[in-house]
PDB file of C-alpha atoms and ligand atoms in Angstrom:
ATOM      1  CA  MET A   1       2.676  56.238 -37.290  1.00  0.00           C
ATOM      2  CA  ASN A   2       5.826  54.249 -38.440  1.00  0.00           C
ATOM      3  CA  HIS A   3       7.825  55.421 -35.175  1.00  0.00           C
ATOM      4  CA  ILE A   4      10.737  52.588 -33.923  1.00  0.00           C
ATOM      5  CA  ILE A   5      10.410  50.728 -31.132  1.00  0.00           C
ATOM      6  CA  ILE A   6      12.667  49.301 -28.673  1.00  0.00           C
ATOM      7  CA  ILE A   7      11.085  45.662 -26.482  1.00  0.00           C
ATOM      8  CA  GLY A   8      12.903  43.631 -24.392  1.00  0.00           C
ATOM      9  CA  PHE A   9      12.937  41.980 -20.911  1.00  0.00           C
ATOM     10  CA  MET A  10      14.474  44.463 -18.390  1.00  0.00           C
ATOM     11  CA  GLY A  11      18.118  44.832 -18.972  1.00  0.00           C
ATOM     12  CA  SER A  12      18.483  44.263 -22.224  1.00  0.00           C
ATOM     13  CA  GLY A  13      19.628  47.287 -23.655  1.00  0.00           C
ATOM     14  CA  LYS A  14      16.526  49.791 -24.453  1.00  0.00           C
ATOM     15  CA  THR A  15      17.130  52.532 -23.577  1.00  0.00           C
ATOM     16  CA  ARG A  16      21.053  52.744 -24.020  1.00  0.00           C
ATOM     17  CA  VAL A  17      20.087  51.183 -27.224  1.00  0.00           C
ATOM     18  CA  GLY A  18      17.148  53.456 -28.553  1.00  0.00           C
ATOM     19  CA  LYS A  19      19.517  56.787 -27.340  1.00  0.00           C
ATOM     20  CA  ARG A  20      22.570  56.003 -29.477  1.00  0.00           C
ATOM     21  CA  LEU A  21      20.134  54.852 -32.824  1.00  0.00           C
ATOM     22  CA  ALA A  22      17.973  58.030 -32.223  1.00  0.00           C
ATOM     23  CA  LYS A  23      21.254  59.672 -31.774  1.00  0.00           C
ATOM     24  CA  ASP A  24      22.654  57.646 -35.197  1.00  0.00           C
ATOM     25  CA  LEU A  25      19.093  58.235 -37.620  1.00  0.00           C
ATOM     26  CA  GLU A  26      18.472  61.665 -36.030  1.00  0.00           C
ATOM     27  CA  LEU A  27      15.242  61.312 -34.210  1.00  0.00           C
ATOM     28  CA  PRO A  28      14.171  62.311 -30.981  1.00  0.00           C
ATOM     29  CA  PHE A  29      14.273  59.414 -28.553  1.00  0.00           C
ATOM     30  CA  ILE A  30      11.352  58.742 -25.188  1.00  0.00           C
ATOM     31  CA  ASP A  31      11.205  55.623 -22.851  1.00  0.00           C
ATOM     32  CA  VAL A  32       7.395  55.090 -22.177  1.00  0.00           C
ATOM     33  CA  ASP A  33       8.187  54.682 -18.117  1.00  0.00           C
ATOM     34  CA  ARG A  34      10.131  58.107 -18.507  1.00  0.00           C
ATOM     35  CA  LEU A  35       7.714  59.333 -20.129  1.00  0.00           C
ATOM     36  CA  ILE A  36       4.585  58.191 -17.131  1.00  0.00           C
ATOM     37  CA  THR A  37       7.410  58.863 -14.748  1.00  0.00           C
ATOM     38  CA  LYS A  38       8.176  62.305 -15.698  1.00  0.00           C
ATOM     39  CA  GLN A  39       4.587  63.469 -15.579  1.00  0.00           C
ATOM     40  CA  PHE A  40       3.431  61.575 -11.712  1.00  0.00           C
ATOM     41  CA  ASN A  41       6.973  62.776 -10.417  1.00  0.00           C
ATOM     42  CA  MET A  42       7.198  59.707  -9.125  1.00  0.00           C
ATOM     43  CA  SER A  43       9.634  56.265  -9.596  1.00  0.00           C
ATOM     44  CA  VAL A  44       7.878  52.924 -11.252  1.00  0.00           C
ATOM     45  CA  LYS A  45       8.086  51.545  -7.303  1.00  0.00           C
ATOM     46  CA  GLU A  46       6.700  54.736  -5.620  1.00  0.00           C
ATOM     47  CA  ILE A  47       3.353  54.307  -8.793  1.00  0.00           C
ATOM     48  CA  PHE A  48       3.139  50.393  -8.434  1.00  0.00           C
ATOM     49  CA  GLU A  49       3.056  50.711  -4.301  1.00  0.00           C
ATOM     50  CA  ARG A  50       0.872  53.664  -4.494  1.00  0.00           C
ATOM     51  CA  PHE A  51      -1.492  52.823  -7.049  1.00  0.00           C
ATOM     52  CA  GLY A  52      -0.916  49.056  -7.797  1.00  0.00           C
ATOM     53  CA  GLU A  53       0.122  47.679 -10.170  1.00  0.00           C
ATOM     54  CA  PRO A  54      -2.581  47.888 -13.033  1.00  0.00           C
ATOM     55  CA  PHE A  55      -2.780  51.209 -12.395  1.00  0.00           C
ATOM     56  CA  TYR A  56       0.657  51.976 -14.127  1.00  0.00           C
ATOM     57  CA  ARG A  57       0.034  49.416 -16.613  1.00  0.00           C
ATOM     58  CA  ALA A  58      -3.416  51.527 -17.469  1.00  0.00           C
ATOM     59  CA  LEU A  59      -1.143  54.340 -18.128  1.00  0.00           C
ATOM     60  CA  GLU A  60       1.118  52.218 -20.053  1.00  0.00           C
ATOM     61  CA  THR A  61      -1.479  51.714 -22.365  1.00  0.00           C
ATOM     62  CA  LEU A  62      -2.962  55.254 -22.733  1.00  0.00           C
ATOM     63  CA  THR A  63       0.403  56.649 -23.221  1.00  0.00           C
ATOM     64  CA  ILE A  64       0.514  54.219 -26.438  1.00  0.00           C
ATOM     65  CA  LYS A  65      -2.360  55.179 -27.427  1.00  0.00           C
ATOM     66  CA  ASN A  66      -0.976  58.689 -27.739  1.00  0.00           C
ATOM     67  CA  LEU A  67       2.000  57.579 -29.520  1.00  0.00           C
ATOM     68  CA  ILE A  68       0.628  56.238 -32.687  1.00  0.00           C
ATOM     69  CA  GLU A  69      -1.093  59.460 -33.188  1.00  0.00           C
ATOM     70  CA  ASP A  70       2.078  61.835 -32.904  1.00  0.00           C
ATOM     71  CA  LYS A  71       2.829  62.349 -36.317  1.00  0.00           C
ATOM     72  CA  GLU A  72       6.465  63.174 -35.353  1.00  0.00           C
ATOM     73  CA  ARG A  73       9.066  60.340 -35.669  1.00  0.00           C
ATOM     74  CA  LYS A  74      10.305  58.627 -32.627  1.00  0.00           C
ATOM     75  CA  VAL A  75      12.800  56.204 -31.434  1.00  0.00           C
ATOM     76  CA  ILE A  76      10.454  55.070 -28.305  1.00  0.00           C
ATOM     77  CA  SER A  77      11.420  51.845 -25.614  1.00  0.00           C
ATOM     78  CA  LEU A  78       8.756  50.483 -23.997  1.00  0.00           C
ATOM     79  CA  GLY A  79       8.488  48.549 -20.771  1.00  0.00           C
ATOM     80  CA  ALA A  80       9.739  45.197 -21.030  1.00  0.00           C
ATOM     81  CA  GLY A  81       5.963  44.257 -19.929  1.00  0.00           C
ATOM     82  CA  LEU A  82       3.874  46.138 -21.681  1.00  0.00           C
ATOM     83  CA  PRO A  83       4.065  44.577 -24.921  1.00  0.00           C
ATOM     84  CA  ALA A  84       2.701  41.388 -22.505  1.00  0.00           C
ATOM     85  CA  GLN A  85      -0.905  43.182 -21.340  1.00  0.00           C
ATOM     86  CA  GLU A  86      -3.023  41.483 -24.021  1.00  0.00           C
ATOM     87  CA  GLN A  87      -4.684  44.704 -24.108  1.00  0.00           C
ATOM     88  CA  ASN A  88      -2.631  46.689 -25.520  1.00  0.00           C
ATOM     89  CA  GLN A  89      -1.227  43.969 -28.004  1.00  0.00           C
ATOM     90  CA  GLN A  90      -4.280  45.500 -30.839  1.00  0.00           C
ATOM     91  CA  TYR A  91      -1.820  48.183 -30.898  1.00  0.00           C
ATOM     92  CA  LEU A  92       1.795  47.371 -30.358  1.00  0.00           C
ATOM     93  CA  LYS A  93       1.390  46.603 -34.742  1.00  0.00           C
ATOM     94  CA  GLN A  94      -0.358  50.631 -35.170  1.00  0.00           C
ATOM     95  CA  LEU A  95       2.825  51.894 -33.503  1.00  0.00           C
ATOM     96  CA  GLY A  96       5.650  51.180 -35.964  1.00  0.00           C
ATOM     97  CA  THR A  97       8.626  48.743 -36.506  1.00  0.00           C
ATOM     98  CA  ILE A  98       9.378  46.436 -34.011  1.00  0.00           C
ATOM     99  CA  ILE A  99      12.884  45.901 -32.618  1.00  0.00           C
ATOM    100  CA  TYR A 100      13.468  42.694 -29.925  1.00  0.00           C
ATOM    101  CA  LEU A 101      16.736  43.367 -27.923  1.00  0.00           C
ATOM    102  CA  LYS A 102      16.543  39.337 -27.305  1.00  0.00           C
ATOM    103  CA  GLY A 103      18.650  38.294 -23.754  1.00  0.00           C
ATOM    104  CA  SER A 104      19.096  35.148 -22.669  1.00  0.00           C
ATOM    105  CA  PHE A 105      18.923  34.407 -18.927  1.00  0.00           C
ATOM    106  CA  ALA A 106      22.813  34.380 -18.032  1.00  0.00           C
ATOM    107  CA  VAL A 107      22.993  37.884 -19.614  1.00  0.00           C
ATOM    108  CA  LEU A 108      20.034  39.348 -18.229  1.00  0.00           C
ATOM    109  CA  LYS A 109      19.932  37.685 -14.913  1.00  0.00           C
ATOM    110  CA  LYS A 110      23.992  39.219 -14.270  1.00  0.00           C
ATOM    111  CA  ARG A 111      23.035  42.153 -15.464  1.00  0.00           C
ATOM    112  CA  LEU A 112      19.802  42.350 -13.310  1.00  0.00           C
ATOM    113  CA  GLU A 113      21.137  41.118  -9.881  1.00  0.00           C
ATOM    114  CA  GLY A 114      20.504  44.135  -7.608  1.00  0.00           C
ATOM    115  CA  SER A 115      17.192  45.658  -8.701  1.00  0.00           C
ATOM    116  CA  ASN A 116      14.932  46.482  -6.995  1.00  0.00           C
ATOM    117  CA  ASN A 117      12.420  46.462  -9.634  1.00  0.00           C
ATOM    118  CA  PRO A 118       9.347  44.701  -7.961  1.00  0.00           C
ATOM    119  CA  LEU A 119       8.379  42.535  -9.852  1.00  0.00           C
ATOM    120  CA  ILE A 120      11.965  40.740  -9.470  1.00  0.00           C
ATOM    121  CA  ASP A 121      13.396  41.683  -6.141  1.00  0.00           C
ATOM    122  CA  GLY A 122      14.393  39.293  -3.202  1.00  0.00           C
ATOM    123  CA  GLU A 123      15.771  36.673  -2.361  1.00  0.00           C
ATOM    124  CA  ASP A 124      14.744  34.124  -5.325  1.00  0.00           C
ATOM    125  CA  GLN A 125      15.514  37.260  -7.937  1.00  0.00           C
ATOM    126  CA  GLU A 126      17.087  34.636 -10.256  1.00  0.00           C
ATOM    127  CA  ASP A 127      13.126  32.438 -10.047  1.00  0.00           C
ATOM    128  CA  LYS A 128      11.089  35.665 -10.850  1.00  0.00           C
ATOM    129  CA  ILE A 129      13.394  36.339 -13.851  1.00  0.00           C
ATOM    130  CA  LYS A 130      12.962  32.748 -15.181  1.00  0.00           C
ATOM    131  CA  LYS A 131       9.603  32.807 -15.175  1.00  0.00           C
ATOM    132  CA  LEU A 132       8.708  36.314 -16.112  1.00  0.00           C
ATOM    133  CA  LEU A 133      11.185  35.291 -19.277  1.00  0.00           C
ATOM    134  CA  LYS A 134       9.689  31.764 -19.595  1.00  0.00           C
ATOM    135  CA  GLN A 135       6.675  33.695 -20.192  1.00  0.00           C
ATOM    136  CA  ARG A 136       7.962  36.821 -22.190  1.00  0.00           C
ATOM    137  CA  ASP A 137       9.649  35.959 -24.836  1.00  0.00           C
ATOM    138  CA  PRO A 138       7.684  34.672 -26.988  1.00  0.00           C
ATOM    139  CA  ILE A 139       5.600  37.271 -26.565  1.00  0.00           C
ATOM    140  CA  TYR A 140       7.860  40.066 -27.572  1.00  0.00           C
ATOM    141  CA  ALA A 141       9.111  37.747 -30.721  1.00  0.00           C
ATOM    142  CA  LYS A 142       5.265  37.524 -31.705  1.00  0.00           C
ATOM    143  CA  PHE A 143       4.939  40.803 -32.264  1.00  0.00           C
ATOM    144  CA  ALA A 144       9.287  41.680 -33.406  1.00  0.00           C
ATOM    145  CA  ASP A 145      10.192  42.931 -36.902  1.00  0.00           C
ATOM    146  CA  ILE A 146      12.947  43.228 -36.978  1.00  0.00           C
ATOM    147  CA  GLN A 147      15.273  40.455 -33.548  1.00  0.00           C
ATOM    148  CA  VAL A 148      18.719  40.879 -32.527  1.00  0.00           C
ATOM    149  CA  VAL A 149      20.816  38.964 -29.658  1.00  0.00           C
ATOM    150  CA  THR A 150      21.518  41.488 -27.205  1.00  0.00           C
ATOM    151  CA  GLY A 151      25.027  40.625 -24.631  1.00  0.00           C
ATOM    152  CA  VAL A 152      26.869  38.397 -26.736  1.00  0.00           C
ATOM    153  CA  LYS A 153      28.707  41.223 -29.021  1.00  0.00           C
ATOM    154  CA  PRO A 154      29.883  44.803 -28.771  1.00  0.00           C
ATOM    155  CA  PHE A 155      28.092  47.481 -28.177  1.00  0.00           C
ATOM    156  CA  GLU A 156      29.059  49.640 -31.563  1.00  0.00           C
ATOM    157  CA  ASP A 157      28.439  46.057 -33.715  1.00  0.00           C
ATOM    158  CA  LEU A 158      24.879  45.393 -32.628  1.00  0.00           C
ATOM    159  CA  ILE A 159      23.725  49.183 -33.010  1.00  0.00           C
ATOM    160  CA  GLU A 160      25.295  48.210 -36.810  1.00  0.00           C
ATOM    161  CA  GLU A 161      23.712  45.376 -36.863  1.00  0.00           C
ATOM    162  CA  ILE A 162      19.979  46.789 -35.843  1.00  0.00           C
ATOM    163  CA  LYS A 163      20.914  49.478 -38.807  1.00  0.00           C
ATOM    164  CA  GLU A 164      21.201  47.038 -40.629  1.00  0.00           C
ATOM    165  CA  LYS A 165      18.569  45.398 -40.552  1.00  0.00           C
ATOM    166  CA  LEU A 166      16.694  47.716 -39.947  1.00  0.00           C
ATOM    167  CA  GLU A 167      17.997  49.710 -43.634  1.00  0.00           C
ATOM    168  CA  GLU A 168      16.736  46.031 -44.938  1.00  0.00           C
ATOM    169  CA  TYR A 169      12.914  46.110 -43.547  1.00  0.00           C
ATOM    170  CA  THR A 170      12.339  49.331 -44.902  1.00  0.00           C
ATOM    171  CA  LYS A 171      13.021  48.151 -48.529  1.00  0.00           C
ATOM    172  CA  LYS A 172      11.072  44.792 -47.861  1.00  0.00           C
TER     173      LYS A 172
HETATM  174  C1  LIG B   1       8.463  46.569 -16.532  1.00  0.00           C
HETATM  175  C2  LIG B   1       9.437  47.193 -16.395  1.00  0.00           C
HETATM  176  C3  LIG B   1      10.333  48.183 -16.300  1.00  0.00           C
HETATM  177  C4  LIG B   1       8.681  49.241 -15.736  1.00  0.00           C
HETATM  178  C5  LIG B   1       8.118  48.357 -14.703  1.00  0.00           C
HETATM  179  C6  LIG B   1       7.313  46.816 -15.210  1.00  0.00           C
HETATM  180  C7  LIG B   1       8.047  44.663 -15.785  1.00  0.00           C
HETATM  181  O1  LIG B   1      10.842  48.233 -17.614  1.00  0.00           O
HETATM  182  O2  LIG B   1       7.794  49.584 -16.610  1.00  0.00           O
HETATM  183  O3  LIG B   1       8.539  47.892 -13.235  1.00  0.00           O
HETATM  184  O4  LIG B   1       6.303  44.674 -15.750  1.00  0.00           O
HETATM  185  O5  LIG B   1       9.045  43.836 -17.065  1.00  0.00           O
HETATM  186  P1  LIG B   1      12.416  48.566 -17.754  1.00  0.00           P
HETATM  187  O6  LIG B   1      11.770  47.417 -19.689  1.00  0.00           O
HETATM  188  O7  LIG B   1      12.643  49.245 -18.653  1.00  0.00           O
HETATM  189  O8  LIG B   1      12.765  47.677 -16.738  1.00  0.00           O
END
């Protein structure tokens, strides 16, 4: 399916950008984390604690496989860890056009201060963010059809930039 897919690190603004893009393009918006947490009526943190991270990752894979078959075009934001999971990578390109919201370490660190996400919580939060970002940034870049920098220009300008790049990309 030719969905519009938003990827990026935690704190890169995937949900905010995705919602706005969906509104402007008159498409429905969904967030994969939200789809899963709604089904379970639990937060991501609770699912991780109760069933473990591999279980959550399996749900993510199942969700994107279903979305490939979904005939209604959508704007979809993916959890930050999803593209980094090898079992998902064969499906990413089949989902649609991928937009990477690239945030610098400084921007993301600031936005994620105090986050209780189990992957980056605790005293060594900065080190955890640095390490994960270093590991994931090349993966996001590799799968991206379009890349934009987040946290630098005003939100409205960022949305305009994405829409222009999408139009250009679609013409190709
Ligand atoms: C994760 C990011 C979260 C969520 C889960 C795992 C990750 O999504 O899917 O906690 O591995 O980085 P957001 O990117 O929406 O915060």
